[in-house]
Short mmCIF file of C-alpha atoms and ligand atoms in Angstrom, two decimals:
data_model
loop_
_atom_site.label_atom_id
_atom_site.label_comp_id
_atom_site.label_asym_id
_atom_site.label_seq_id
_atom_site.Cartn_x
_atom_site.Cartn_y
_atom_site.Cartn_z
CA MET X 1 109.92 120.65 108.37
CA LYS X 2 110.20 117.10 109.60
CA ILE X 3 107.79 114.63 108.02
CA MET X 4 107.04 111.08 109.10
CA VAL X 5 105.58 108.60 106.60
CA VAL X 6 104.09 105.45 108.14
CA GLY X 7 104.38 102.41 105.84
CA GLY X 8 107.04 100.65 103.83
CA GLY X 9 105.95 99.74 100.30
CA GLY X 10 105.99 101.12 96.78
CA ARG X 11 103.14 103.48 97.58
CA GLU X 12 105.09 105.02 100.45
CA HIS X 13 108.24 105.33 98.30
CA THR X 14 106.17 107.20 95.69
CA ILE X 15 104.70 109.53 98.30
CA ILE X 16 108.17 110.21 99.71
CA LYS X 17 109.71 110.95 96.31
CA LYS X 18 106.87 113.36 95.55
CA LEU X 19 107.10 115.07 98.95
CA LYS X 20 110.82 115.61 98.39
CA GLU X 21 110.00 118.11 95.63
CA ASN X 22 108.95 120.48 98.45
CA LYS X 23 112.07 122.27 99.59
CA THR X 24 110.67 123.28 103.00
CA ILE X 25 111.00 119.64 104.04
CA SER X 26 114.30 119.06 105.82
CA GLN X 27 113.87 115.42 106.77
CA ILE X 28 111.57 112.50 106.01
CA PHE X 29 111.35 109.49 108.32
CA ALA X 30 109.85 106.27 106.98
CA LEU X 31 108.44 103.83 109.56
CA PRO X 32 109.54 101.19 108.72
CA GLY X 33 110.30 102.14 105.08
CA ASN X 34 112.47 99.61 103.25
CA GLY X 35 116.07 99.26 102.09
CA GLY X 36 115.17 100.50 98.62
CA MET X 37 114.08 103.91 99.86
CA ALA X 38 117.03 104.53 102.17
CA LYS X 39 118.39 107.16 99.74
CA ASP X 40 115.16 109.14 99.94
CA ALA X 41 114.19 108.83 103.61
CA THR X 42 115.57 107.92 107.02
CA CYS X 43 114.18 104.44 107.58
CA VAL X 44 113.31 103.63 111.20
CA ASP X 45 112.69 100.04 112.22
CA ILE X 46 109.23 100.51 113.74
CA ALA X 47 106.36 98.49 112.27
CA ALA X 48 103.44 100.38 110.70
CA THR X 49 101.08 98.70 113.18
CA ASP X 50 103.16 99.47 116.29
CA LEU X 51 101.13 102.52 117.31
CA ASP X 52 102.92 102.94 120.67
CA GLY X 53 106.29 102.88 118.90
CA ILE X 54 105.12 105.31 116.21
CA VAL X 55 103.69 107.82 118.71
CA LYS X 56 106.80 107.65 120.91
CA PHE X 57 109.11 108.17 117.93
CA ALA X 58 107.07 111.07 116.53
CA GLY X 59 107.01 112.83 119.91
CA GLU X 60 110.71 112.34 120.63
CA ASN X 61 111.76 113.47 117.17
CA LYS X 62 109.43 116.48 117.04
CA VAL X 63 107.77 115.43 113.81
CA ASP X 64 105.81 118.35 112.30
CA TYR X 65 103.45 116.38 110.04
CA ALA X 66 102.69 112.69 109.56
CA VAL X 67 101.36 110.78 106.57
CA VAL X 68 99.73 107.50 107.56
CA ALA X 69 99.58 105.54 104.31
CA PRO X 70 98.52 101.88 104.91
CA ASP X 71 95.06 100.63 105.88
CA ASP X 72 95.90 98.78 109.11
CA PRO X 73 97.35 101.67 111.13
CA LEU X 74 94.52 103.92 109.92
CA VAL X 75 91.88 101.40 110.98
CA LEU X 76 93.72 100.90 114.30
CA GLY X 77 93.57 104.65 115.02
CA CYS X 78 97.11 105.85 114.28
CA VAL X 79 95.85 109.31 113.29
CA ASP X 80 93.80 109.63 116.51
CA ARG X 81 96.86 108.69 118.57
CA LEU X 82 99.17 111.14 116.80
CA ASN X 83 96.59 113.94 117.03
CA GLU X 84 96.40 113.34 120.78
CA ILE X 85 100.04 114.42 121.12
CA GLY X 86 99.46 117.39 118.80
CA ILE X 87 100.85 116.01 115.54
CA PRO X 88 98.73 116.86 112.48
CA CYS X 89 98.26 113.98 110.04
CA PHE X 90 97.24 113.09 106.52
CA GLY X 91 94.66 110.33 106.75
CA PRO X 92 91.30 109.59 108.36
CA LYS X 93 90.67 108.89 112.02
CA ALA X 94 89.61 105.35 112.96
CA ASN X 95 85.91 106.20 113.01
CA ALA X 96 86.15 107.17 109.32
CA ALA X 97 88.72 104.53 108.27
CA ILE X 98 86.00 101.97 109.01
CA ILE X 99 84.75 102.71 105.48
CA GLU X 100 87.52 100.29 104.42
CA GLY X 101 87.86 98.41 107.73
CA SER X 102 84.35 96.96 107.53
CA LYS X 103 82.74 96.04 104.23
CA ALA X 104 79.44 95.58 106.08
CA PHE X 105 79.68 99.18 107.31
CA ALA X 106 80.44 100.44 103.78
CA LYS X 107 77.55 98.50 102.24
CA ASP X 108 75.04 99.71 104.85
CA LEU X 109 76.27 103.29 104.37
CA MET X 110 75.70 103.06 100.62
CA LYS X 111 72.26 101.54 101.07
CA LYS X 112 71.20 104.19 103.60
CA TYR X 113 72.38 107.10 101.44
CA ASN X 114 71.40 105.70 98.01
CA ILE X 115 74.95 105.42 96.71
CA PRO X 116 74.99 102.97 93.77
CA THR X 117 76.60 99.62 94.62
CA ALA X 118 76.02 95.89 94.09
CA GLY X 119 72.98 94.41 95.87
CA TYR X 120 74.02 92.44 98.97
CA GLU X 121 73.19 90.60 102.17
CA ILE X 122 75.29 90.54 105.35
CA PHE X 123 75.61 87.39 107.47
CA THR X 124 77.05 86.62 110.89
CA ASP X 125 75.35 83.21 111.03
CA ILE X 126 76.84 80.52 108.82
CA ASP X 127 73.60 78.56 108.39
CA LYS X 128 71.76 81.62 107.14
CA ALA X 129 74.66 82.44 104.80
CA LEU X 130 74.68 78.89 103.41
CA ASP X 131 70.91 78.90 102.92
CA TYR X 132 71.22 82.17 101.03
CA VAL X 133 73.99 81.08 98.64
CA LYS X 134 72.11 77.86 97.90
CA THR X 135 69.60 79.93 95.91
CA ALA X 136 71.51 83.15 95.10
CA PRO X 137 72.15 83.93 91.41
CA ILE X 138 75.49 82.55 90.21
CA PRO X 139 78.18 83.90 89.82
CA THR X 140 78.04 85.44 93.24
CA VAL X 141 80.61 87.41 95.22
CA ILE X 142 81.61 86.49 98.78
CA LYS X 143 83.58 89.00 100.85
CA ALA X 144 85.13 88.77 104.30
CA ASP X 145 84.01 91.80 106.31
CA GLY X 146 87.38 93.00 107.62
CA LEU X 147 90.83 93.73 106.21
CA ALA X 148 92.25 90.64 104.49
CA LEU X 149 95.21 92.01 102.49
CA GLY X 150 93.04 92.30 99.39
CA LYS X 151 92.48 88.53 99.42
CA GLY X 152 89.11 88.30 101.16
CA VAL X 153 87.04 88.45 97.97
CA ILE X 154 85.89 85.28 96.20
CA ILE X 155 84.01 85.39 92.89
CA ALA X 156 82.16 82.07 93.01
CA GLN X 157 81.45 80.80 89.48
CA THR X 158 79.50 77.78 90.75
CA ARG X 159 77.23 77.11 93.70
CA GLU X 160 79.78 74.65 95.11
CA GLU X 161 82.44 77.36 95.10
CA ALA X 162 80.06 79.73 96.87
CA ILE X 163 79.34 77.18 99.59
CA GLU X 164 83.04 76.43 99.95
CA ALA X 165 83.90 80.14 100.25
CA VAL X 166 81.30 80.76 102.94
CA THR X 167 82.45 77.67 104.85
CA ASP X 168 86.13 78.65 104.56
CA MET X 169 85.48 82.15 105.87
CA MET X 170 82.88 81.46 108.54
CA ALA X 171 83.65 77.95 109.81
CA ASN X 172 87.35 77.51 108.97
CA ALA X 173 88.38 81.13 109.68
CA LYS X 174 90.47 81.24 106.50
CA PHE X 175 90.76 85.01 106.82
CA GLY X 176 90.86 84.99 110.62
CA LYS X 177 88.47 87.23 112.48
CA SER X 178 87.81 89.34 109.39
CA GLY X 179 85.70 86.47 107.96
CA SER X 180 83.35 85.99 110.92
CA THR X 181 81.00 88.40 109.16
CA VAL X 182 80.56 87.95 105.40
CA VAL X 183 78.95 90.05 102.70
CA VAL X 184 77.36 88.15 99.79
CA GLU X 185 77.09 90.43 96.79
CA GLU X 186 75.48 90.62 93.38
CA PHE X 187 78.02 89.98 90.60
CA LEU X 188 78.53 93.11 88.50
CA THR X 189 80.16 93.47 85.11
CA GLY X 190 81.91 96.30 83.29
CA PRO X 191 85.29 98.01 83.18
CA GLU X 192 86.88 98.80 86.55
CA VAL X 193 88.25 102.23 87.40
CA SER X 194 90.18 103.39 90.44
CA VAL X 195 89.61 106.99 91.48
CA LEU X 196 91.64 108.36 94.37
CA ALA X 197 90.34 111.63 95.76
CA PHE X 198 91.67 114.19 98.20
CA THR X 199 89.08 115.38 100.68
CA ASP X 200 89.03 117.64 103.72
CA GLY X 201 85.63 116.29 104.73
CA ASN X 202 83.84 119.00 102.82
CA VAL X 203 85.35 119.40 99.36
CA VAL X 204 86.39 116.44 97.15
CA LYS X 205 89.15 116.84 94.57
CA PRO X 206 89.56 113.63 92.56
CA MET X 207 92.97 112.73 91.20
CA VAL X 208 93.55 111.47 87.69
CA SER X 209 91.78 108.10 87.22
CA SER X 210 93.71 104.85 86.91
CA MET X 211 93.43 101.18 85.99
CA ASP X 212 94.93 98.40 88.10
CA HIS X 213 95.95 94.97 86.78
CA LYS X 214 95.17 92.69 89.70
CA ARG X 215 95.69 89.21 88.28
CA ALA X 216 99.13 87.60 88.37
CA GLY X 217 99.16 86.43 84.75
CA ASP X 218 98.91 87.97 81.29
CA ASN X 219 95.42 88.56 79.87
CA ASP X 220 94.07 88.80 83.42
CA THR X 221 94.58 85.15 84.26
CA GLY X 222 95.83 83.55 87.47
CA LEU X 223 95.39 84.58 91.07
CA ASN X 224 94.49 88.00 92.42
CA THR X 225 97.51 89.97 93.63
CA GLY X 226 98.02 93.36 95.24
CA GLY X 227 98.39 94.71 91.67
CA MET X 228 100.90 93.90 88.90
CA GLY X 229 100.82 97.28 87.17
CA THR X 230 98.74 100.36 86.51
CA ILE X 231 98.02 103.01 83.91
CA ALA X 232 96.65 106.53 84.27
CA PRO X 233 94.38 108.02 83.11
CA ASN X 234 91.86 105.19 82.70
CA PRO X 235 90.48 105.44 79.13
CA TYR X 236 87.01 104.25 80.19
CA TYR X 237 86.63 107.14 82.63
CA THR X 238 85.28 109.90 80.40
CA GLN X 239 84.46 113.46 81.54
CA ASP X 240 80.74 112.62 81.51
CA ILE X 241 81.28 109.61 83.73
CA ALA X 242 83.50 111.68 86.04
CA LYS X 243 80.70 114.22 86.41
CA GLU X 244 78.15 111.50 87.13
CA CYS X 245 80.45 109.90 89.74
CA MET X 246 80.95 113.25 91.47
CA GLU X 247 77.18 113.74 91.76
CA THR X 248 76.06 110.20 92.54
CA ILE X 249 79.04 108.76 94.43
CA PHE X 250 81.84 111.08 95.59
CA LEU X 251 79.91 113.96 97.17
CA PRO X 252 77.14 111.71 98.56
CA THR X 253 79.81 109.56 100.26
CA ILE X 254 81.51 112.56 101.89
CA ARG X 255 78.14 113.93 103.02
CA ALA X 256 77.05 110.51 104.30
CA MET X 257 80.20 110.20 106.40
CA ASN X 258 79.57 113.68 107.85
CA ALA X 259 75.95 112.82 108.60
CA GLU X 260 77.15 109.74 110.48
CA GLY X 261 79.56 111.86 112.55
CA ARG X 262 82.51 110.19 110.81
CA THR X 263 84.06 113.04 108.79
CA PHE X 264 86.61 111.59 106.36
CA LYS X 265 89.84 113.50 105.71
CA GLY X 266 92.74 112.31 103.57
CA CYS X 267 92.65 110.16 100.45
CA LEU X 268 89.44 108.27 99.75
CA TYR X 269 89.82 105.56 97.13
CA PHE X 270 86.76 104.69 95.06
CA GLY X 271 86.96 101.28 93.36
CA LEU X 272 84.30 101.64 90.68
CA MET X 273 82.71 99.38 88.11
CA LEU X 274 81.18 101.04 85.06
CA THR X 275 78.17 98.74 84.71
CA PRO X 276 75.51 98.89 81.98
CA ASN X 277 73.34 100.56 84.66
CA GLY X 278 75.89 103.26 85.46
CA PRO X 279 78.94 103.53 87.73
CA LYS X 280 78.75 101.56 90.98
CA VAL X 281 81.05 101.30 93.98
CA ILE X 282 82.88 97.97 94.28
CA GLU X 283 84.93 99.04 97.28
CA TYR X 284 86.14 102.00 99.27
CA ASN X 285 89.68 102.23 100.60
CA CYS X 286 90.62 104.76 103.24
CA ARG X 287 94.04 105.45 101.67
CA PHE X 288 96.07 105.72 98.47
CA GLY X 289 96.00 102.56 96.32
CA ASP X 290 99.09 100.53 95.57
CA PRO X 291 100.20 100.50 92.70
CA GLU X 292 97.72 103.22 91.62
CA THR X 293 99.79 105.80 93.52
CA GLN X 294 102.81 104.91 91.37
CA VAL X 295 101.04 106.31 88.26
CA VAL X 296 98.85 108.99 89.85
CA LEU X 297 101.41 110.98 91.86
CA PRO X 298 103.97 111.24 89.02
CA LEU X 299 101.23 113.11 87.08
CA LEU X 300 100.54 115.53 89.94
CA GLU X 301 101.82 119.01 89.09
CA SER X 302 100.79 120.76 92.33
CA ASP X 303 102.71 120.45 95.59
CA LEU X 304 101.73 117.28 97.46
CA LEU X 305 102.51 118.52 100.98
CA THR X 306 100.41 121.66 100.46
CA ILE X 307 97.44 119.54 99.35
CA MET X 308 97.87 117.09 102.21
CA GLN X 309 97.97 119.90 104.76
CA ALA X 310 94.86 121.42 103.15
CA THR X 311 92.95 118.16 103.73
CA THR X 312 93.96 118.34 107.39
CA ASN X 313 93.17 122.05 107.80
CA GLY X 314 89.92 122.09 105.84
CA THR X 315 91.26 124.45 103.16
CA LEU X 316 91.09 122.14 100.15
CA ALA X 317 88.58 124.42 98.34
CA GLU X 318 91.21 127.11 97.84
CA THR X 319 94.12 124.73 97.18
CA GLU X 320 95.23 123.88 93.66
CA VAL X 321 95.16 120.19 92.71
CA LYS X 322 96.43 120.04 89.14
CA PHE X 323 97.34 116.99 87.09
CA SER X 324 99.29 116.83 83.86
CA ASP X 325 97.38 115.58 80.82
CA LYS X 326 100.13 113.08 80.04
CA HIS X 327 99.92 109.29 80.45
CA ALA X 328 101.68 107.10 82.99
CA CYS X 329 102.34 103.36 83.09
CA CYS X 330 103.77 101.41 86.04
CA VAL X 331 105.14 97.89 85.58
CA VAL X 332 105.62 95.81 88.74
CA THR X 333 108.56 93.42 88.94
CA ALA X 334 107.70 90.58 91.34
CA SER X 335 109.35 87.47 92.72
CA ALA X 336 108.33 84.47 90.60
CA GLY X 337 105.67 82.49 92.47
CA TYR X 338 103.96 85.56 93.96
CA PRO X 339 101.21 85.72 95.28
CA LEU X 340 101.83 82.17 96.59
CA SER X 341 105.28 81.08 97.75
CA TYR X 342 108.43 82.65 96.38
CA GLN X 343 112.13 82.85 97.23
CA LYS X 344 113.72 85.92 98.81
CA GLY X 345 117.22 87.25 99.34
CA PHE X 346 118.33 87.76 95.71
CA GLU X 347 120.48 90.80 94.96
CA ILE X 348 118.71 93.58 93.04
CA THR X 349 120.60 95.69 90.54
CA MET X 350 119.21 98.68 88.68
CA THR X 351 120.57 100.82 85.89
CA GLU X 352 120.83 104.48 86.89
CA GLU X 353 117.93 105.52 84.64
CA ALA X 354 115.74 102.65 85.90
CA GLU X 355 116.48 103.51 89.53
CA ALA X 356 115.39 107.11 88.99
CA LYS X 357 111.94 105.92 87.88
CA THR X 358 111.55 102.94 90.22
CA TYR X 359 109.67 102.70 93.50
CA VAL X 360 110.86 99.93 95.78
CA ALA X 361 108.40 97.76 97.70
CA GLY X 362 109.88 94.41 98.80
CA ALA X 363 113.59 94.92 99.41
CA LYS X 364 116.04 95.20 102.28
CA LEU X 365 119.60 96.46 102.58
CA GLU X 366 122.18 93.99 103.87
CA ASN X 367 125.90 94.80 103.94
CA GLY X 368 125.33 97.54 101.37
CA LYS X 369 123.49 95.21 98.99
CA LEU X 370 119.82 95.53 98.10
CA LEU X 371 118.12 92.13 98.42
CA THR X 372 114.60 91.01 97.52
CA SER X 373 112.40 90.55 100.59
CA GLY X 374 108.84 90.49 99.28
CA GLY X 375 106.48 89.37 96.52
CA ARG X 376 106.14 92.66 94.73
CA VAL X 377 109.69 93.99 94.63
CA THR X 378 109.59 97.15 92.51
CA GLY X 379 107.31 99.31 90.37
CA THR X 380 108.81 101.22 87.46
CA THR X 381 106.87 104.18 86.08
CA ALA X 382 107.19 106.08 82.82
CA VAL X 383 105.32 109.26 81.90
CA ALA X 384 104.81 110.17 78.23
CA ASP X 385 102.52 112.12 75.90
CA THR X 386 100.63 109.01 74.82
CA LEU X 387 99.74 105.68 76.42
CA PRO X 388 101.67 103.55 73.87
CA GLU X 389 104.82 105.58 74.54
CA ALA X 390 104.35 105.33 78.31
CA ILE X 391 103.95 101.55 78.11
CA LYS X 392 106.98 101.11 75.87
CA GLU X 393 109.17 103.29 78.05
CA ALA X 394 107.98 101.67 81.32
CA TYR X 395 108.97 98.23 79.96
CA ARG X 396 112.29 99.53 78.62
CA LEU X 397 113.14 100.99 82.04
CA ALA X 398 111.84 97.94 83.95
CA ASP X 399 114.25 95.80 81.93
CA GLY X 400 116.97 97.66 83.83
CA VAL X 401 115.71 96.17 87.14
CA CYS X 402 117.36 92.77 87.56
CA PHE X 403 117.29 89.99 90.14
CA GLN X 404 117.08 86.21 90.04
CA ASN X 405 113.56 84.81 89.46
CA ALA X 406 112.16 88.24 88.52
CA TYR X 407 108.68 88.14 86.99
CA ARG X 408 106.62 90.78 85.19
CA ARG X 409 103.36 90.66 83.35
CA SER X 410 104.04 91.51 79.72
CA ASP X 411 100.69 93.15 78.94
CA ILE X 412 100.28 96.05 81.37
CA GLY X 413 98.30 98.76 79.57
CA GLN X 414 97.07 96.57 76.70
CA ARG X 415 93.48 96.57 77.93
CA GLY X 416 93.68 100.36 78.13
CA LEU X 417 95.03 100.56 74.59
CA ALA X 418 92.19 98.36 73.34
CA ALA X 419 89.71 100.75 74.96
CA TYR X 420 91.04 103.66 72.89
CA GLN X 421 90.52 101.70 69.65
P1 LIG M 501 88.41 94.04 96.14
O1 LIG M 501 89.46 93.30 96.93
O2 LIG M 501 87.21 94.43 96.94
O3 LIG M 501 89.03 95.13 95.31
O4 LIG M 501 87.86 92.99 95.08
C1 LIG M 501 88.75 92.35 94.23
C2 LIG M 501 88.17 92.27 92.86
O5 LIG M 501 87.00 91.47 92.86
C3 LIG M 501 87.69 93.62 92.31
O6 LIG M 501 88.73 94.35 91.74
C4 LIG M 501 86.70 93.15 91.27
O7 LIG M 501 87.37 92.78 90.08
C5 LIG M 501 86.10 91.91 91.87
N1 LIG M 501 84.80 92.22 92.47
C6 LIG M 501 84.55 92.66 93.72
N2 LIG M 501 83.22 92.82 93.92
C7 LIG M 501 82.62 92.48 92.77
C8 LIG M 501 81.25 92.42 92.33
N3 LIG M 501 80.23 92.74 93.13
N4 LIG M 501 81.00 92.02 91.05
C9 LIG M 501 82.01 91.67 90.23
N5 LIG M 501 83.31 91.68 90.59
C10 LIG M 501 83.62 92.09 91.84
N1 LIG M 502 95.51 98.35 94.12
C1 LIG M 502 94.40 98.13 94.97
C2 LIG M 502 94.53 98.62 96.34
O1 LIG M 502 95.42 99.36 96.69
O2 LIG M 502 93.70 98.26 97.17
#
C-alpha cells in the first residue's frame, strides 16, 4: 500500500513512525515532510496548503490512502478534493473541519446542542465588541474567529488589555482576516486536559488523555507556544470524568455534527477544562494535537492504519483501539527565542538512542547535514511504567539532541506529578 501523509511537523513524523509498524505499507510519502523524517518517508516538496499540487501528486503516484494531518488543508477542503479523485482519506471534509476553522461556529453548535462550554458573545462590529468588554467581567477571553496558528487567544487580565485585544483583532487586523469576527468568552478555571478521539461519525473511541505545556517558560510562565511538551495519561482525567465527558460532550458533539449535516470523521480533539462546575469545552480541533500526538500514539497498541481506515469506512465499532497503561512524556527542544524571533541553520546531532525516540519538526537536510529550520525543532518521547520514570528518561534522551541555542523547559510533567500527590 502507498500512503500519503500531508504535513511536515513532529505530529506527522509520529504518525509516520506509527504507520510504519504496519507491514502492508510499502511506501509513505510526506508532503512536504521535513529533513528529519527523510529516513522514515519519501519527502516531496509540495506545501500542505497546495491542494492542486497534492491532488496531482496523489493521482499520478496512485496513492491508496491519505492522512491529512494539519488544520489548514482540512479547513481548505483537502479531503473533499482527494475524495473527488477516488482517494480515501483520514480526516474530516471541509464542512466538518469548520468545527476548528470557525470558533463562532463551534460556540453556536455547543449552545444549540447544550454542550458545556464557557459563556460567550460573538461580534462582527467593533463598536459593539468594545461596548461589551467595557462592562464584561474581568479577566475575559478574546478569541479571533478563524485559524491563527494557536495565537489568536488573549486572556485579558485588565479592561485595558481587553480593549486593546479587540482593537488589535478587529481594527488593526493583527490576525488577518481570522480576527474580523471575535468571540468574547467567560474566563474559566481548572486543570486542562486534551482528549483526542477517533470517530467514524457514529462511534467515538477516545485515545489516552494528555496534558500539554503551552507556555514557553518553566512554571507556565512566558508566552503561549504551540506546546513545549506533553504527558499522557493526564492524571486529572479520572474514569468518572471520562464517563461524564463521553455522555455530555463527546457523543453530543458527534450527534450535533450529524444533525447539522456535517458528519465528522477522523480525529476530533477536545480541549477541555475541568471546572468546579464540571468539564467544559475550551476548543475543538479537527485533527491530532501537536505535541499531544507525540505521547498518545507511542501508547497505542492497536494498528493505526486499521483504525484510520475504520474511521473512513464507518467500521470503528468493530475495530480495536487499545492503549497501553504505561506513561509517556515528550520534551520539546526548541530554538532559543521561540515563539518570537530565533536563529536557524544550526547543525543538529543526535545520539543513536535519542534519534530512535525523537520526532523531528523544524529541520531541513542540506548537503547531508540536518539543520534547524523552525522554532520547535524536535520532540523526544519516553514510555515507562510510571510518570516519574517517563519524565526522567525523556530528559535523559533529549540531552542527546544537540544544536546551538537549543532550549527546553526543565519542568515538563511536574504539574502532572503534583496532581498524583
Ligand atoms: P486555544 O488556542 O483555544 O487552545 O487557547 C489557548 C489557551 O487559552 C488554552 O489552552 C487555555 O489555557 C486558555 N483559554 C482559552 N479559553 C479560555 C477560557 N474561556 N477560560 C480560561 N482560559 C482559556
Ligand atoms: N497542542 C495544541 C494543539 O495542537 O492545538
